[in-house]
PDB file of C-alpha atoms in Angstrom:
ATOM      1  CA  MET N 589     -32.361  31.136  -8.072  1.00 95.00           C
ATOM      2  CA  LYS N 590     -31.495  33.224 -11.144  1.00 96.00           C
ATOM      3  CA  ILE N 591     -27.834  32.721 -12.045  1.00 97.00           C
ATOM      4  CA  ALA N 592     -25.807  34.830 -14.453  1.00 97.00           C
ATOM      5  CA  VAL N 593     -22.718  33.253 -16.006  1.00 97.00           C
ATOM      6  CA  LEU N 594     -19.820  35.592 -16.745  1.00 97.00           C
ATOM      7  CA  GLY N 595     -17.667  33.974 -19.405  1.00 96.00           C
ATOM      8  CA  GLY N 596     -18.638  32.492 -22.766  1.00 94.00           C
ATOM      9  CA  GLY N 597     -15.869  29.911 -23.069  1.00 92.00           C
ATOM     10  CA  ALA N 598     -16.068  26.150 -22.697  1.00 90.00           C
ATOM     11  CA  MET N 599     -16.462  26.327 -18.910  1.00 93.00           C
ATOM     12  CA  GLY N 600     -19.207  28.948 -19.173  1.00 95.00           C
ATOM     13  CA  LYS N 601     -21.126  26.842 -21.678  1.00 96.00           C
ATOM     14  CA  VAL N 602     -20.928  23.736 -19.475  1.00 96.00           C
ATOM     15  CA  LEU N 603     -22.139  25.736 -16.474  1.00 97.00           C
ATOM     16  CA  ALA N 604     -25.005  27.338 -18.417  1.00 96.00           C
ATOM     17  CA  GLY N 605     -26.178  23.921 -19.579  1.00 96.00           C
ATOM     18  CA  MET N 606     -26.151  22.537 -16.041  1.00 96.00           C
ATOM     19  CA  ILE N 607     -28.109  25.532 -14.733  1.00 97.00           C
ATOM     20  CA  GLU N 608     -30.846  24.974 -17.308  1.00 94.00           C
ATOM     21  CA  GLU N 609     -31.105  21.309 -16.312  1.00 94.00           C
ATOM     22  CA  ARG N 610     -31.136  21.838 -12.533  1.00 93.00           C
ATOM     23  CA  ASP N 611     -34.361  22.211 -10.579  1.00 93.00           C
ATOM     24  CA  GLY N 612     -34.621  25.492  -8.717  1.00 93.00           C
ATOM     25  CA  CYS N 613     -32.107  27.228 -10.973  1.00 95.00           C
ATOM     26  CA  GLU N 614     -32.731  29.599 -13.870  1.00 95.00           C
ATOM     27  CA  LEU N 615     -30.171  31.018 -16.299  1.00 95.00           C
ATOM     28  CA  ALA N 616     -30.386  34.791 -16.100  1.00 95.00           C
ATOM     29  CA  GLY N 617     -27.975  34.999 -19.021  1.00 94.00           C
ATOM     30  CA  MET N 618     -24.517  34.031 -20.232  1.00 95.00           C
ATOM     31  CA  VAL N 619     -22.320  37.082 -20.663  1.00 96.00           C
ATOM     32  CA  ASP N 620     -19.378  36.745 -23.060  1.00 96.00           C
ATOM     33  CA  PRO N 621     -17.066  39.773 -22.699  1.00 95.00           C
ATOM     34  CA  LEU N 622     -15.053  38.654 -25.752  1.00 93.00           C
ATOM     35  CA  ALA N 623     -18.211  39.161 -27.815  1.00 94.00           C
ATOM     36  CA  GLY N 624     -18.795  42.601 -26.310  1.00 94.00           C
ATOM     37  CA  ASP N 625     -21.429  41.456 -23.793  1.00 94.00           C
ATOM     38  CA  THR N 626     -21.796  43.159 -20.411  1.00 95.00           C
ATOM     39  CA  LEU N 627     -23.572  42.224 -17.193  1.00 95.00           C
ATOM     40  CA  ASP N 628     -25.618  45.421 -17.438  1.00 91.00           C
ATOM     41  CA  ALA N 629     -27.288  44.024 -20.568  1.00 88.00           C
ATOM     42  CA  LEU N 630     -28.761  40.993 -18.769  1.00 87.00           C
ATOM     43  CA  GLY N 631     -32.404  40.464 -19.624  1.00 75.00           C
ATOM     44  CA  SER N 632     -33.309  39.769 -15.998  1.00 77.00           C
ATOM     45  CA  GLU N 633     -31.667  40.686 -12.718  1.00 88.00           C
ATOM     46  CA  ALA N 634     -29.492  37.904 -11.297  1.00 94.00           C
ATOM     47  CA  ASP N 635     -29.549  36.527  -7.763  1.00 96.00           C
ATOM     48  CA  VAL N 636     -25.884  35.550  -8.102  1.00 98.00           C
ATOM     49  CA  VAL N 637     -23.113  35.848 -10.703  1.00 98.00           C
ATOM     50  CA  ILE N 638     -20.733  32.960 -11.331  1.00 98.00           C
ATOM     51  CA  ASP N 639     -17.524  34.137 -12.991  1.00 98.00           C
ATOM     52  CA  PHE N 640     -15.552  31.726 -15.183  1.00 96.00           C
ATOM     53  CA  SER N 641     -13.919  34.336 -17.393  1.00 96.00           C
ATOM     54  CA  ASN N 642     -10.747  36.419 -17.201  1.00 94.00           C
ATOM     55  CA  PRO N 643      -9.163  38.694 -14.567  1.00 95.00           C
ATOM     56  CA  ALA N 644      -9.756  41.634 -16.922  1.00 96.00           C
ATOM     57  CA  ASN N 645     -13.489  41.407 -16.128  1.00 97.00           C
ATOM     58  CA  LEU N 646     -13.151  41.977 -12.387  1.00 97.00           C
ATOM     59  CA  GLY N 647     -14.148  45.636 -12.721  1.00 97.00           C
ATOM     60  CA  MET N 648     -17.364  44.774 -14.539  1.00 97.00           C
ATOM     61  CA  LEU N 649     -18.196  42.080 -12.000  1.00 97.00           C
ATOM     62  CA  SER N 650     -17.530  44.371  -9.043  1.00 97.00           C
ATOM     63  CA  GLU N 651     -19.604  47.232 -10.432  1.00 96.00           C
ATOM     64  CA  TYR N 652     -22.609  45.050 -11.233  1.00 96.00           C
ATOM     65  CA  CYS N 653     -22.600  43.122  -7.967  1.00 97.00           C
ATOM     66  CA  THR N 654     -22.153  46.260  -5.866  1.00 96.00           C
ATOM     67  CA  GLU N 655     -24.927  48.137  -7.671  1.00 95.00           C
ATOM     68  CA  LYS N 656     -27.366  45.185  -7.586  1.00 95.00           C
ATOM     69  CA  ASN N 657     -26.310  43.914  -4.138  1.00 95.00           C
ATOM     70  CA  CYS N 658     -25.727  40.599  -5.896  1.00 96.00           C
ATOM     71  CA  PRO N 659     -23.455  37.835  -4.490  1.00 98.00           C
ATOM     72  CA  ALA N 660     -20.571  36.558  -6.590  1.00 98.00           C
ATOM     73  CA  VAL N 661     -18.912  33.189  -7.065  1.00 98.00           C
ATOM     74  CA  ILE N 662     -15.475  33.835  -8.523  1.00 98.00           C
ATOM     75  CA  ALA N 663     -13.843  30.875 -10.263  1.00 95.00           C
ATOM     76  CA  THR N 664     -11.439  32.824 -12.466  1.00 93.00           C
ATOM     77  CA  THR N 665      -7.716  32.408 -11.743  1.00 87.00           C
ATOM     78  CA  GLY N 666      -4.606  34.413 -12.591  1.00 86.00           C
ATOM     79  CA  TYR N 667      -5.392  37.527 -10.536  1.00 93.00           C
ATOM     80  CA  THR N 668      -2.650  39.944  -9.512  1.00 94.00           C
ATOM     81  CA  ALA N 669      -2.089  40.755  -5.848  1.00 95.00           C
ATOM     82  CA  GLU N 670      -3.841  44.088  -6.417  1.00 97.00           C
ATOM     83  CA  GLN N 671      -6.884  42.398  -7.964  1.00 97.00           C
ATOM     84  CA  THR N 672      -7.033  39.882  -5.118  1.00 96.00           C
ATOM     85  CA  ALA N 673      -7.134  42.830  -2.714  1.00 97.00           C
ATOM     86  CA  GLN N 674     -10.009  44.293  -4.758  1.00 98.00           C
ATOM     87  CA  ILE N 675     -11.925  41.021  -4.344  1.00 98.00           C
ATOM     88  CA  GLY N 676     -11.448  41.371  -0.599  1.00 97.00           C
ATOM     89  CA  GLU N 677     -12.874  44.890  -0.742  1.00 97.00           C
ATOM     90  CA  LEU N 678     -15.849  43.654  -2.775  1.00 98.00           C
ATOM     91  CA  ALA N 679     -16.514  41.014  -0.108  1.00 98.00           C
ATOM     92  CA  GLU N 680     -16.985  43.763   2.483  1.00 98.00           C
ATOM     93  CA  GLN N 681     -20.212  44.650   0.661  1.00 97.00           C
ATOM     94  CA  ILE N 682     -21.588  41.343  -0.641  1.00 98.00           C
ATOM     95  CA  PRO N 683     -21.061  37.586  -0.116  1.00 98.00           C
ATOM     96  CA  VAL N 684     -18.171  36.415  -2.312  1.00 98.00           C
ATOM     97  CA  VAL N 685     -17.017  32.829  -2.708  1.00 98.00           C
ATOM     98  CA  PHE N 686     -13.505  32.876  -4.167  1.00 97.00           C
ATOM     99  CA  SER N 687     -11.622  29.660  -4.918  1.00 94.00           C
ATOM    100  CA  ALA N 688      -9.056  28.469  -7.421  1.00 86.00           C
ATOM    101  CA  ASN N 689     -10.900  25.170  -7.746  1.00 90.00           C
ATOM    102  CA  TYR N 690     -14.524  24.221  -7.121  1.00 95.00           C
ATOM    103  CA  SER N 691     -14.315  20.420  -7.256  1.00 94.00           C
ATOM    104  CA  LEU N 692     -15.187  18.466  -4.126  1.00 93.00           C
ATOM    105  CA  GLY N 693     -12.206  16.143  -4.603  1.00 95.00           C
ATOM    106  CA  ILE N 694      -9.643  18.939  -4.803  1.00 95.00           C
ATOM    107  CA  ASN N 695     -10.972  20.630  -1.685  1.00 94.00           C
ATOM    108  CA  ILE N 696     -10.853  17.342   0.226  1.00 94.00           C
ATOM    109  CA  MET N 697      -7.297  16.909  -1.100  1.00 97.00           C
ATOM    110  CA  LYS N 698      -6.385  20.382   0.151  1.00 96.00           C
ATOM    111  CA  ARG N 699      -7.548  19.511   3.650  1.00 95.00           C
ATOM    112  CA  VAL N 700      -5.635  16.206   3.610  1.00 97.00           C
ATOM    113  CA  ILE N 701      -2.460  17.985   2.481  1.00 98.00           C
ATOM    114  CA  SER N 702      -2.674  20.508   5.308  1.00 96.00           C
ATOM    115  CA  GLU N 703      -3.119  17.721   7.866  1.00 96.00           C
ATOM    116  CA  ILE N 704      -0.415  15.276   6.735  1.00 98.00           C
ATOM    117  CA  THR N 705       2.388  17.667   5.773  1.00 98.00           C
ATOM    118  CA  PRO N 706       3.387  18.438   9.395  1.00 97.00           C
ATOM    119  CA  LEU N 707       3.732  14.681   9.960  1.00 97.00           C
ATOM    120  CA  LEU N 708       5.981  14.155   6.926  1.00 97.00           C
ATOM    121  CA  GLU N 709       7.925  17.369   6.428  1.00 94.00           C
ATOM    122  CA  ASP N 710      11.033  16.386   8.412  1.00 94.00           C
ATOM    123  CA  ALA N 711      11.684  13.202   6.427  1.00 96.00           C
ATOM    124  CA  PHE N 712      10.111  13.821   3.004  1.00 98.00           C
ATOM    125  CA  ASP N 713      10.776  16.193   0.108  1.00 98.00           C
ATOM    126  CA  ILE N 714       7.630  17.771  -1.344  1.00 98.00           C
ATOM    127  CA  GLU N 715       6.896  18.423  -5.025  1.00 98.00           C
ATOM    128  CA  ILE N 716       3.714  19.521  -6.810  1.00 98.00           C
ATOM    129  CA  VAL N 717       3.001  18.698 -10.466  1.00 98.00           C
ATOM    130  CA  GLU N 718      -0.017  20.052 -12.345  1.00 98.00           C
ATOM    131  CA  LYS N 719      -1.195  19.314 -15.883  1.00 97.00           C
ATOM    132  CA  HIS N 720      -3.740  21.205 -17.997  1.00 95.00           C
ATOM    133  CA  HIS N 721      -4.896  21.618 -21.591  1.00 94.00           C
ATOM    134  CA  ASN N 722      -2.868  23.606 -24.080  1.00 96.00           C
ATOM    135  CA  ARG N 723      -5.225  26.616 -23.970  1.00 91.00           C
ATOM    136  CA  LYS N 724      -4.733  27.402 -20.285  1.00 91.00           C
ATOM    137  CA  LEU N 725      -2.913  30.714 -19.975  1.00 87.00           C
ATOM    138  CA  ASP N 726      -1.740  30.945 -16.363  1.00 89.00           C
ATOM    139  CA  ALA N 727       0.965  28.718 -14.915  1.00 94.00           C
ATOM    140  CA  PRO N 728       1.253  27.288 -12.392  1.00 95.00           C
ATOM    141  CA  SER N 729      -2.469  26.799 -11.936  1.00 93.00           C
ATOM    142  CA  GLY N 730      -4.395  28.522  -9.193  1.00 89.00           C
ATOM    143  CA  THR N 731      -5.130  25.066  -7.784  1.00 92.00           C
ATOM    144  CA  ALA N 732      -1.419  24.230  -7.598  1.00 96.00           C
ATOM    145  CA  LYS N 733      -0.868  27.465  -5.681  1.00 95.00           C
ATOM    146  CA  MET N 734      -3.771  26.555  -3.382  1.00 93.00           C
ATOM    147  CA  LEU N 735      -2.221  23.146  -2.674  1.00 97.00           C
ATOM    148  CA  LEU N 736       1.157  24.796  -2.143  1.00 98.00           C
ATOM    149  CA  ALA N 737      -0.359  27.092   0.467  1.00 96.00           C
ATOM    150  CA  ALA N 738      -1.949  24.075   2.172  1.00 97.00           C
ATOM    151  CA  ALA N 739       1.413  22.279   2.285  1.00 98.00           C
ATOM    152  CA  ASP N 740       3.252  25.349   3.570  1.00 98.00           C
ATOM    153  CA  GLU N 741       0.836  27.036   5.957  1.00 96.00           C
ATOM    154  CA  SER N 742       3.674  28.438   8.096  1.00 95.00           C
ATOM    155  CA  ASP N 743       5.652  29.747   5.090  1.00 96.00           C
ATOM    156  CA  ALA N 744       8.659  27.644   6.080  1.00 96.00           C
ATOM    157  CA  TYR N 745       9.733  26.582   2.579  1.00 97.00           C
ATOM    158  CA  GLU N 746      11.289  28.249  -0.443  1.00 97.00           C
ATOM    159  CA  HIS N 747       8.899  27.957  -3.394  1.00 98.00           C
ATOM    160  CA  VAL N 748      10.670  26.858  -6.576  1.00 97.00           C
ATOM    161  CA  PHE N 749       8.600  27.183  -9.752  1.00 97.00           C
ATOM    162  CA  GLY N 750      10.271  24.870 -12.250  1.00 94.00           C
ATOM    163  CA  ARG N 751      13.979  24.116 -12.222  1.00 92.00           C
ATOM    164  CA  ASP N 752      16.842  24.920 -14.542  1.00 92.00           C
ATOM    165  CA  GLY N 753      20.610  24.630 -14.206  1.00 93.00           C
ATOM    166  CA  ASN N 754      22.633  23.180 -11.347  1.00 94.00           C
ATOM    167  CA  ARG N 755      21.629  23.708  -7.734  1.00 90.00           C
ATOM    168  CA  LYS N 756      21.480  21.721  -4.541  1.00 94.00           C
ATOM    169  CA  ARG N 757      18.041  21.078  -3.144  1.00 95.00           C
ATOM    170  CA  GLY N 758      17.265  23.063  -0.016  1.00 94.00           C
ATOM    171  CA  ARG N 759      14.202  23.309   2.196  1.00 96.00           C
ATOM    172  CA  GLU N 760      11.894  23.889  -0.710  1.00 97.00           C
ATOM    173  CA  ILE N 761       8.717  22.806  -2.476  1.00 98.00           C
ATOM    174  CA  GLY N 762       8.967  22.508  -6.235  1.00 98.00           C
ATOM    175  CA  VAL N 763       5.953  23.372  -8.401  1.00 98.00           C
ATOM    176  CA  HIS N 764       5.852  22.233 -12.025  1.00 98.00           C
ATOM    177  CA  ALA N 765       3.357  22.954 -14.818  1.00 98.00           C
ATOM    178  CA  VAL N 766       2.597  20.820 -17.885  1.00 98.00           C
ATOM    179  CA  ARG N 767       0.443  22.099 -20.773  1.00 98.00           C
ATOM    180  CA  GLY N 768      -0.827  19.907 -23.585  1.00 97.00           C
ATOM    181  CA  GLY N 769      -3.771  18.472 -25.466  1.00 97.00           C
ATOM    182  CA  THR N 770      -7.162  18.486 -23.800  1.00 92.00           C
ATOM    183  CA  ILE N 771      -6.169  17.607 -20.214  1.00 93.00           C
ATOM    184  CA  ALA N 772      -9.052  18.856 -18.048  1.00 87.00           C
ATOM    185  CA  GLY N 773      -6.841  19.075 -14.992  1.00 92.00           C
ATOM    186  CA  GLU N 774      -4.498  16.858 -12.989  1.00 96.00           C
ATOM    187  CA  HIS N 775      -2.747  17.713  -9.717  1.00 98.00           C
ATOM    188  CA  THR N 776      -0.280  15.548  -7.817  1.00 98.00           C
ATOM    189  CA  VAL N 777       1.444  16.272  -4.519  1.00 98.00           C
ATOM    190  CA  ILE N 778       4.494  14.048  -4.099  1.00 98.00           C
ATOM    191  CA  TYR N 779       6.108  13.241  -0.761  1.00 98.00           C
ATOM    192  CA  ALA N 780       9.472  11.598  -1.522  1.00 98.00           C
ATOM    193  CA  GLY N 781      11.284  10.053   1.441  1.00 98.00           C
ATOM    194  CA  GLU N 782      14.030   7.528   2.062  1.00 97.00           C
ATOM    195  CA  ASP N 783      12.976   4.399   0.159  1.00 98.00           C
ATOM    196  CA  GLU N 784       9.296   5.384  -0.033  1.00 98.00           C
ATOM    197  CA  ILE N 785       7.080   7.734  -2.019  1.00 98.00           C
ATOM    198  CA  LEU N 786       3.584   8.904  -1.194  1.00 98.00           C
ATOM    199  CA  GLU N 787       1.554  10.549  -3.972  1.00 98.00           C
ATOM    200  CA  ILE N 788      -1.805  12.235  -3.531  1.00 98.00           C
ATOM    201  CA  LYS N 789      -3.415  12.828  -6.908  1.00 98.00           C
ATOM    202  CA  HIS N 790      -6.604  14.285  -8.291  1.00 97.00           C
ATOM    203  CA  THR N 791      -7.691  13.934 -11.915  1.00 97.00           C
ATOM    204  CA  ALA N 792     -10.593  15.862 -13.419  1.00 93.00           C
ATOM    205  CA  GLY N 793     -12.569  13.807 -15.930  1.00 91.00           C
ATOM    206  CA  SER N 794     -14.575  16.756 -17.244  1.00 90.00           C
ATOM    207  CA  LYS N 795     -15.425  20.373 -16.558  1.00 89.00           C
ATOM    208  CA  LYS N 796     -18.740  19.347 -14.979  1.00 94.00           C
ATOM    209  CA  ILE N 797     -17.117  18.817 -11.573  1.00 94.00           C
ATOM    210  CA  PHE N 798     -16.136  22.495 -11.418  1.00 93.00           C
ATOM    211  CA  ALA N 799     -19.564  23.667 -12.555  1.00 95.00           C
ATOM    212  CA  SER N 800     -21.258  21.476  -9.958  1.00 95.00           C
ATOM    213  CA  GLY N 801     -19.124  22.921  -7.186  1.00 96.00           C
ATOM    214  CA  ALA N 802     -19.742  26.466  -8.378  1.00 97.00           C
ATOM    215  CA  LEU N 803     -23.494  25.853  -8.257  1.00 97.00           C
ATOM    216  CA  LYS N 804     -23.145  24.557  -4.701  1.00 96.00           C
ATOM    217  CA  ALA N 805     -21.264  27.747  -3.847  1.00 97.00           C
ATOM    218  CA  ALA N 806     -24.002  29.833  -5.491  1.00 97.00           C
ATOM    219  CA  GLY N 807     -26.592  28.187  -3.269  1.00 96.00           C
ATOM    220  CA  PHE N 808     -24.421  28.936  -0.229  1.00 97.00           C
ATOM    221  CA  THR N 809     -24.421  32.667  -0.992  1.00 97.00           C
ATOM    222  CA  ALA N 810     -28.223  32.868  -0.781  1.00 93.00           C
ATOM    223  CA  ASP N 811     -28.133  32.872   3.034  1.00 93.00           C
ATOM    224  CA  ALA N 812     -24.640  34.247   3.584  1.00 97.00           C
ATOM    225  CA  GLU N 813     -23.698  37.576   5.107  1.00 97.00           C
ATOM    226  CA  PRO N 814     -21.257  39.846   3.241  1.00 98.00           C
ATOM    227  CA  GLY N 815     -17.782  38.374   3.489  1.00 98.00           C
ATOM    228  CA  LEU N 816     -15.052  36.461   1.689  1.00 98.00           C
ATOM    229  CA  TYR N 817     -15.637  32.704   1.657  1.00 98.00           C
ATOM    230  CA  SER N 818     -13.744  29.698   0.336  1.00 94.00           C
ATOM    231  CA  MET N 819     -14.984  26.317  -0.816  1.00 93.00           C
ATOM    232  CA  GLU N 820     -14.006  25.001   2.613  1.00 91.00           C
ATOM    233  CA  ASP N 821     -16.639  27.311   4.067  1.00 94.00           C
ATOM    234  CA  VAL N 822     -19.166  26.012   1.543  1.00 95.00           C
ATOM    235  CA  LEU N 823     -18.385  22.331   2.124  1.00 92.00           C
ATOM    236  CA  PHE N 824     -17.387  22.146   5.768  1.00 88.00           C
ATOM    237  CA  GLY N 825     -19.039  25.183   7.363  1.00 80.00           C
TER     238      GLY N 825
END
């Protein structure tokens, strides 16, 4: 499988290195838009594009994948509602895996959250805390939003992003972002009840876990029909 990497940052470099080391995979090219690179300039045609770049590159990705009938694995976060709709339109033509987080642990955590929240919601307050390195631009993280959606599948809570001032807590889920140092990624969902606290936490030790998941998603697209898929589809069918 020939894989093109869109994004020349730290995540793109880790992914490119793993592709070159993995049997059955070949790096079609690493495209760095910040250096003026484009997907059209790839030396060889890709079987799939994995995007770890910036929302500004969605147009380039869509044009290339539509023209080449090439599946896409989208790992970029921070999209607007309009851009998310555009990803849905792209998925009508090609297989697209779109997830805020590609680690196995986080996606297992998401499933656990969706299953236990209905059992705890009447007696426990829910808070989400995420931590990332000081170069991450979007806050809260796409993963925190994904976990929030898993905890509030019926849209029954007010979503409070950070707190300031004086206010009484209502039926709400608080989401809090920390940025500093070289934290690869840490997400905690806290269930705080009367005299007991349950915390479900995931800590990323390196960027390799995201690259590994993205490669698994790339393999999934090889036999997939056009459509919009999540990592749950990749992992659990």
